[in-house]
Coordinates of N, CA, C and O and ligand atoms in Angstrom, one line a residue:
M1 N -84.9 109.3 150.4 CA -85.6 110.2 149.5 C -86.8 110.8 150.2 O -87.6 110.2 150.8
D2 N -86.9 112.1 150.0 CA -88.0 112.8 150.7 C -89.2 112.8 149.8 O -89.1 113.1 148.6
N3 N -90.3 112.5 150.3 CA -91.6 112.5 149.6 C -92.6 113.4 150.3 O -92.7 113.4 151.5
R4 N -93.4 114.2 149.5 CA -94.4 115.0 150.1 C -95.5 114.1 150.7 O -95.8 113.0 150.1
Q5 N -96.0 114.5 151.8 CA -97.0 113.6 152.4 C -98.1 114.5 153.1 O -97.8 115.7 153.4
D6 N -99.2 113.9 153.4 CA -100.2 114.7 154.2 C -99.7 115.0 155.6 O -99.0 114.2 156.2
V7 N -100.0 116.2 156.0 CA -99.5 116.6 157.4 C -100.6 116.3 158.4 O -101.7 116.8 158.3
D8 N -100.2 115.6 159.4 CA -101.1 115.4 160.6 C -100.8 116.5 161.6 O -99.9 116.3 162.5
W9 N -101.5 117.6 161.5 CA -101.2 118.8 162.3 C -101.4 118.5 163.8 O -100.7 119.0 164.6
A10 N -102.4 117.7 164.1 CA -102.7 117.4 165.5 C -101.6 116.6 166.1 O -101.2 116.8 167.3
A11 N -101.0 115.7 165.3 CA -99.8 114.9 165.8 C -98.6 115.8 166.1 O -97.9 115.7 167.1
L12 N -98.5 116.8 165.2 CA -97.3 117.7 165.3 C -97.5 118.6 166.5 O -96.6 118.9 167.3
E13 N -98.8 119.0 166.7 CA -99.1 119.9 167.9 C -98.8 119.1 169.2 O -98.2 119.6 170.1
A14 N -99.3 117.8 169.2 CA -99.1 117.0 170.4 C -97.6 116.8 170.7 O -97.1 116.8 171.8
A15 N -96.8 116.6 169.6 CA -95.3 116.4 169.8 C -94.7 117.7 170.3 O -93.8 117.7 171.1
A16 N -95.2 118.8 169.8 CA -94.6 120.1 170.3 C -94.9 120.4 171.7 O -94.1 120.8 172.5
V17 N -96.2 120.0 172.1 CA -96.5 120.2 173.5 C -95.7 119.3 174.4 O -95.2 119.7 175.5
A18 N -95.5 118.0 174.0 CA -94.7 117.1 174.8 C -93.3 117.6 174.9 O -92.6 117.5 176.0
A19 N -92.7 118.1 173.8 CA -91.4 118.7 173.8 C -91.3 119.8 174.8 O -90.3 120.0 175.5
M20 N -92.3 120.7 174.7 CA -92.3 121.9 175.6 C -92.1 121.5 177.1 O -91.5 122.2 177.9
K21 N -92.7 120.4 177.4 CA -92.6 119.9 178.8 C -91.2 119.6 179.3 O -90.9 119.5 180.5
N22 N -90.3 119.4 178.3 CA -88.9 119.2 178.7 C -88.0 120.5 178.7 O -86.8 120.5 178.9
A23 N -88.7 121.6 178.5 CA -88.0 122.9 178.4 C -87.2 123.2 179.7 O -87.6 122.9 180.8
Y24 N -86.0 123.8 179.5 CA -85.2 124.3 180.7 C -85.3 125.8 180.5 O -84.5 126.4 179.7
A25 N -86.2 126.4 181.2 CA -86.4 127.9 181.1 C -86.6 128.6 182.4 O -87.6 129.2 182.7
P26 N -85.5 128.4 183.3 CA -85.6 129.0 184.7 C -85.6 130.5 184.7 O -86.0 131.1 185.7
Y27 N -85.0 131.1 183.6 CA -84.8 132.5 183.6 C -86.0 133.3 183.0 O -86.6 134.2 183.7
S28 N -86.4 132.9 181.9 CA -87.6 133.5 181.2 C -88.9 133.0 181.8 O -89.9 133.6 181.7
K29 N -88.8 131.8 182.3 CA -90.1 131.0 182.6 C -91.1 131.0 181.5 O -92.3 131.1 181.6
F30 N -90.5 130.9 180.3 CA -91.3 130.8 179.1 C -90.9 129.6 178.3 O -90.0 129.6 177.4
P31 N -91.5 128.4 178.7 CA -91.1 127.2 178.0 C -91.6 127.2 176.5 O -92.7 127.7 176.3
V32 N -90.9 126.6 175.7 CA -91.2 126.5 174.2 C -91.0 125.1 173.8 O -90.0 124.4 174.2
G33 N -91.9 124.6 172.9 CA -91.7 123.3 172.3 C -91.9 123.4 170.8 O -92.8 124.2 170.4
A34 N -91.2 122.6 170.0 CA -91.3 122.7 168.6 C -91.3 121.3 168.1 O -90.6 120.4 168.6
A35 N -92.0 121.0 167.0 CA -92.0 119.7 166.3 C -92.1 119.9 164.8 O -92.7 120.9 164.4
A36 N -91.5 119.0 164.1 CA -91.5 119.1 162.6 C -91.6 117.8 162.0 O -91.0 116.8 162.5
L37 N -92.3 117.7 160.9 CA -92.4 116.5 160.1 C -91.3 116.5 159.0 O -91.1 117.5 158.3
T38 N -90.5 115.4 158.9 CA -89.5 115.3 157.9 C -90.0 114.7 156.7 O -91.0 114.0 156.7
G39 N -89.2 114.8 155.6 CA -89.6 114.2 154.3 C -89.8 112.7 154.3 O -90.5 112.2 153.5
N40 N -89.1 112.0 155.3 CA -89.3 110.6 155.3 C -90.2 110.1 156.5 O -90.1 109.0 156.9
G41 N -91.0 111.1 157.0 CA -92.1 110.7 157.9 C -91.7 110.7 159.4 O -92.5 110.3 160.2
R42 N -90.4 111.1 159.7 CA -90.1 111.3 161.1 C -90.7 112.5 161.7 O -90.9 113.5 161.0
I43 N -90.9 112.5 163.0 CA -91.2 113.8 163.7 C -90.0 114.1 164.6 O -89.6 113.3 165.4
V44 N -89.4 115.3 164.4 CA -88.3 115.7 165.2 C -88.8 116.9 166.1 O -89.7 117.6 165.7
T45 N -88.2 117.0 167.3 CA -88.7 117.9 168.3 C -87.6 118.7 168.9 O -86.4 118.3 168.8
G46 N -87.9 119.7 169.6 CA -87.0 120.5 170.4 C -87.7 121.3 171.5 O -88.8 121.6 171.3
C47 N -86.9 121.6 172.5 CA -87.4 122.6 173.6 C -86.3 123.6 173.8 O -85.2 123.4 173.4
N48 N -86.7 124.7 174.4 CA -85.7 125.7 174.6 C -84.8 125.3 175.8 O -85.3 124.7 176.8
V49 N -83.6 125.7 175.8 CA -82.6 125.3 176.8 C -81.8 126.6 177.2 O -81.0 127.1 176.4
E50 N -82.2 127.2 178.3 CA -81.6 128.5 178.6 C -80.3 128.3 179.4 O -79.8 127.2 179.6
N51 N -79.6 129.4 179.6 CA -78.3 129.4 180.2 C -78.1 130.6 181.1 O -78.7 131.7 180.8
A52 N -77.4 130.5 182.2 CA -77.1 131.6 183.1 C -76.5 132.8 182.4 O -76.7 133.9 182.8
S53 N -75.8 132.5 181.3 CA -75.3 133.6 180.4 C -76.4 133.7 179.4 O -76.4 133.1 178.4
Y54 N -77.4 134.6 179.7 CA -78.7 134.6 179.0 C -78.6 134.5 177.5 O -79.4 133.8 176.9
G55 N -77.6 135.2 176.9 CA -77.5 135.3 175.5 C -77.2 134.0 174.8 O -77.2 133.8 173.6
L56 N -76.8 133.0 175.6 CA -76.4 131.7 175.1 C -77.6 130.7 175.0 O -77.4 129.6 174.6
T57 N -78.7 131.2 175.3 CA -80.0 130.4 175.3 C -80.1 129.7 173.9 O -80.0 130.3 172.9
L58 N -80.5 128.4 174.0 CA -80.8 127.7 172.7 C -82.4 127.7 172.6 O -83.1 127.3 173.5
C59 N -82.8 128.2 171.5 CA -84.3 128.2 171.2 C -84.7 126.7 170.9 O -83.8 125.9 170.5
A60 N -86.0 126.5 171.0 CA -86.5 125.1 170.7 C -86.1 124.7 169.3 O -85.8 123.5 169.0
E61 N -86.2 125.6 168.4 CA -85.9 125.3 167.0 C -84.5 124.9 166.8 O -84.1 124.1 165.9
C62 N -83.6 125.5 167.6 CA -82.2 125.1 167.5 C -81.9 123.7 167.9 O -81.2 122.9 167.2
V63 N -82.6 123.3 168.9 CA -82.5 121.9 169.4 C -83.1 121.0 168.4 O -82.6 119.9 168.1
L64 N -84.2 121.4 167.8 CA -84.9 120.6 166.7 C -84.0 120.3 165.5 O -83.9 119.2 165.1
V65 N -83.4 121.3 165.0 CA -82.5 121.1 163.8 C -81.3 120.2 164.2 O -80.8 119.5 163.4
G66 N -80.9 120.3 165.5 CA -79.8 119.4 165.9 C -80.3 118.0 165.9 O -79.6 117.1 165.5
E67 N -81.5 117.8 166.4 CA -82.1 116.4 166.4 C -82.3 115.9 165.0 O -82.0 114.8 164.6
L68 N -82.7 116.8 164.1 CA -82.9 116.4 162.7 C -81.6 115.9 162.1 O -81.6 114.8 161.5
Q69 N -80.6 116.6 162.3 CA -79.3 116.2 161.8 C -78.8 114.9 162.4 O -78.2 114.0 161.8
M70 N -79.0 114.8 163.8 CA -78.5 113.6 164.5 C -79.3 112.4 164.3 O -78.8 111.3 164.6
T71 N -80.4 112.5 163.7 CA -81.3 111.3 163.5 C -81.4 111.0 162.0 O -82.4 110.3 161.6
G72 N -80.5 111.4 161.2 CA -80.5 111.0 159.8 C -80.7 112.2 158.8 O -80.6 111.9 157.6
G73 N -80.9 113.4 159.3 CA -81.0 114.5 158.4 C -82.3 114.5 157.6 O -83.3 113.9 158.0
G74 N -82.3 115.2 156.5 CA -83.4 115.4 155.7 C -84.0 116.8 155.7 O -83.3 117.7 156.1
Q75 N -85.2 116.9 155.2 CA -85.8 118.2 155.0 C -87.1 118.3 155.9 O -87.7 117.3 156.2
L76 N -87.4 119.5 156.2 CA -88.6 119.8 157.1 C -89.8 120.1 156.2 O -89.7 121.1 155.4
Q77 N -90.8 119.4 156.3 CA -92.0 119.7 155.5 C -93.1 120.5 156.2 O -93.8 121.3 155.6
A78 N -93.2 120.3 157.6 CA -94.2 121.0 158.3 C -93.7 121.2 159.7 O -93.0 120.4 160.3
F79 N -94.1 122.4 160.3 CA -93.5 122.8 161.6 C -94.6 123.4 162.5 O -95.5 124.1 162.0
Y80 N -94.4 123.1 163.8 CA -95.4 123.6 164.8 C -94.7 123.9 166.0 O -93.8 123.2 166.5
C81 N -94.9 125.1 166.6 CA -94.2 125.6 167.8 C -95.3 126.1 168.8 O -96.2 126.7 168.4
V82 N -95.0 125.8 170.1 CA -96.0 126.2 171.1 C -95.3 126.8 172.3 O -94.1 126.5 172.6
D83 N -96.1 127.7 173.0 CA -95.6 128.2 174.2 C -96.0 127.3 175.4 O -96.6 126.2 175.2
G84 N -95.8 127.8 176.6 CA -96.1 127.0 177.8 C -97.5 126.7 178.0 O -97.9 125.8 178.8
E85 N -98.4 127.4 177.3 CA -99.8 127.1 177.4 C -100.4 126.3 176.2 O -101.6 126.1 176.1
G86 N -99.4 125.9 175.4 CA -99.8 125.2 174.2 C -100.3 126.0 173.0 O -100.8 125.5 172.0
N87 N -100.2 127.4 173.2 CA -100.6 128.2 172.1 C -99.6 128.3 171.0 O -98.4 128.2 171.3
V88 N -100.0 128.4 169.8 CA -99.1 128.5 168.6 C -98.2 129.7 168.8 O -98.6 130.8 169.2
L89 N -96.9 129.4 168.5 CA -95.9 130.5 168.7 C -95.1 130.6 167.4 O -94.7 129.6 166.8
M90 N -94.9 131.8 167.0 CA -94.1 132.1 165.8 C -92.6 131.9 166.1 O -92.2 132.4 167.1
P91 N -91.9 131.3 165.2 CA -90.4 131.2 165.5 C -89.8 132.6 165.4 O -90.2 133.4 164.6
C92 N -88.8 132.8 166.2 CA -88.1 134.1 166.2 C -87.3 134.2 164.9 O -87.2 133.3 164.1
G93 N -86.8 135.4 164.6 CA -86.1 135.7 163.4 C -85.0 134.7 163.1 O -84.8 134.2 162.0
R94 N -84.1 134.6 164.1 CA -83.0 133.7 164.0 C -83.4 132.3 163.7 O -82.8 131.6 162.9
C95 N -84.5 131.8 164.3 CA -85.0 130.5 164.1 C -85.6 130.3 162.8 O -85.6 129.2 162.2
R96 N -86.2 131.3 162.2 CA -86.7 131.2 160.8 C -85.5 130.9 159.9 O -85.6 130.1 159.0
Q97 N -84.4 131.5 160.2 CA -83.2 131.2 159.3 C -82.7 129.8 159.5 O -82.3 129.1 158.6
L98 N -82.7 129.3 160.8 CA -82.3 128.0 161.1 C -83.2 127.0 160.3 O -82.7 126.0 159.7
L99 N -84.5 127.2 160.4 CA -85.5 126.3 159.7 C -85.3 126.4 158.2 O -85.4 125.4 157.5
Y100 N -85.0 127.6 157.7 CA -84.9 127.8 156.2 C -83.9 126.9 155.6 O -84.0 126.4 154.5
E101 N -82.8 126.7 156.3 CA -81.7 125.9 155.9 C -82.1 124.5 155.5 O -81.6 123.9 154.6
F102 N -83.1 124.0 156.3 CA -83.5 122.6 156.1 C -84.9 122.4 155.6 O -85.5 121.4 155.7
R103 N -85.4 123.5 155.0 CA -86.8 123.5 154.5 C -86.9 122.5 153.3 O -86.0 122.4 152.4
A104 N -88.1 121.8 153.3 CA -88.4 121.1 152.0 C -89.1 122.1 151.1 O -89.7 123.1 151.6
P105 N -89.1 121.9 149.8 CA -89.9 122.8 148.9 C -91.3 122.9 149.4 O -92.0 121.9 149.7
G106 N -91.8 124.2 149.6 CA -93.2 124.4 150.0 C -93.4 124.1 151.5 O -94.5 124.0 152.0
M107 N -92.3 124.1 152.3 CA -92.5 123.8 153.8 C -93.6 124.7 154.4 O -93.7 125.9 154.1
Q108 N -94.4 124.1 155.2 CA -95.5 124.8 155.9 C -95.2 125.0 157.4 O -94.6 124.1 158.0
L109 N -95.7 126.1 157.9 CA -95.6 126.3 159.3 C -97.0 126.7 159.9 O -97.7 127.5 159.2
M110 N -97.4 126.2 161.0 CA -98.6 126.6 161.7 C -98.3 128.0 162.3 O -97.3 128.1 163.0
T111 N -99.2 128.9 162.1 CA -99.1 130.2 162.7 C -100.4 130.6 163.4 O -101.4 129.9 163.2
S112 N -100.3 131.7 164.1 CA -101.6 132.2 164.8 C -102.6 132.6 163.7 O -103.8 132.7 164.0
Q113 N -102.2 132.8 162.5 CA -103.1 133.1 161.4 C -103.3 131.9 160.4 O -103.6 132.1 159.3
G114 N -103.1 130.7 160.9 CA -103.2 129.5 160.1 C -101.9 129.1 159.4 O -100.9 129.6 159.8
I115 N -102.0 128.2 158.5 CA -100.9 127.6 157.9 C -100.2 128.6 156.9 O -100.9 129.2 156.1
K116 N -98.9 128.8 157.0 CA -98.2 129.7 156.1 C -97.0 128.9 155.5 O -96.6 127.9 156.1
T117 N -96.4 129.4 154.4 CA -95.2 128.7 153.9 C -94.0 129.4 154.5 O -94.0 130.5 155.0
M118 N -92.9 128.7 154.4 CA -91.6 129.2 154.8 C -91.3 130.5 154.1 O -90.8 131.5 154.7
D119 N -91.6 130.5 152.8 CA -91.3 131.7 152.0 C -92.2 132.9 152.5 O -91.8 134.1 152.4
Q120 N -93.3 132.7 153.1 CA -94.2 133.8 153.6 C -93.6 134.3 154.9 O -93.7 135.5 155.2
V121 N -93.0 133.4 155.7 CA -92.6 133.9 157.1 C -91.1 134.3 157.0 O -90.6 135.0 157.9
L122 N -90.4 134.0 155.9 CA -89.0 134.5 155.7 C -88.8 134.9 154.3 O -88.1 134.2 153.5
P123 N -89.5 136.0 153.8 CA -89.4 136.3 152.4 C -88.0 136.8 152.1 O -87.3 137.3 152.9
D124 N -87.7 136.6 150.8 CA -86.4 137.1 150.3 C -85.2 136.6 151.1 O -84.2 137.4 151.4
A125 N -85.3 135.4 151.5 CA -84.3 134.9 152.5 C -82.9 134.7 151.8 O -82.8 134.4 150.6
F126 N -81.9 134.8 152.6 CA -80.6 134.3 152.3 C -80.5 132.9 152.6 O -80.9 132.4 153.7
G127 N -79.9 132.1 151.7 CA -79.8 130.6 152.0 C -78.7 130.0 151.3 O -77.9 130.6 150.7
P128 N -78.6 128.7 151.5 CA -77.5 127.9 150.9 C -77.3 128.1 149.4 O -76.2 128.1 148.9
E129 N -78.5 128.4 148.7 CA -78.4 128.6 147.3 C -77.6 129.8 146.9 O -77.2 129.9 145.7
H130 N -77.3 130.7 147.8 CA -76.5 131.9 147.5 C -75.0 131.7 147.6 O -74.2 132.6 147.3
L131 N -74.6 130.6 148.1 CA -73.2 130.3 148.4 C -72.7 129.5 147.2 O -73.3 128.5 146.8
E132 N -71.5 129.8 146.8 CA -70.8 129.2 145.8 C -70.7 127.7 146.0 O -70.9 126.8 145.1
E133 N -70.4 127.3 147.2 CA -70.2 125.9 147.6 C -71.4 125.0 147.3 O -71.2 123.8 147.0
T134 N -72.6 125.6 147.3 CA -73.8 124.7 147.1 C -74.3 124.8 145.7 O -75.4 124.2 145.4
R135 N -73.7 125.6 144.8 CA -74.2 125.7 143.5 C -73.8 124.5 142.6 O -72.8 123.9 142.8
Ligands
THU201 N1 -87.8 130.9 172.3 C1 -87.7 129.8 171.5 O1 -87.3 128.7 172.0 N2 -88.1 129.9 170.2 C2 -88.5 131.0 169.6 O2 -88.7 131.0 168.4 C3 -88.9 132.2 170.4 C4 -88.2 132.2 171.8 C5 -87.4 130.9 173.7 C6 -86.0 131.5 174.0 C7 -86.2 131.8 175.5 O3 -85.8 130.7 176.2 C8 -87.7 132.1 175.7 O4 -88.3 131.6 174.5 C9 -88.0 133.5 175.9 O5 -87.5 134.3 174.8

């Protein structure tokens, strides 16, 4: 069962920075790390994994949602993403959609302008609630 909890943003930042150090980014030379707090208190992380076929690159958020699912699933309550210098990075458009799928109600994201909600960074989103299967 997912429960709302206080967010330790410093711990999420540290986990994102640690994840970023695992990045495989020989083409862009732009390492990215992401970390998120789940509803049952886990921290899941991801780094970007590039490919010689550039368009096949996995963003850090893609690896993060894979880890979420592989370690028990659940919902994302809070999210933090960093670039190679540890600066806050906004998730790209595709990754906002990936995160939206697994958002907890009121999910928060650290941004360069402070904490925002998932609904603020992906307004009017298309999601599982629009599909017959999930109604
Ligand atoms: N990247 C991410 O990992 N997440 C984002 O949200 C933005 C972009 C990666 C993809 C690529 O490896 C590098 O950053 C440069 O675009």
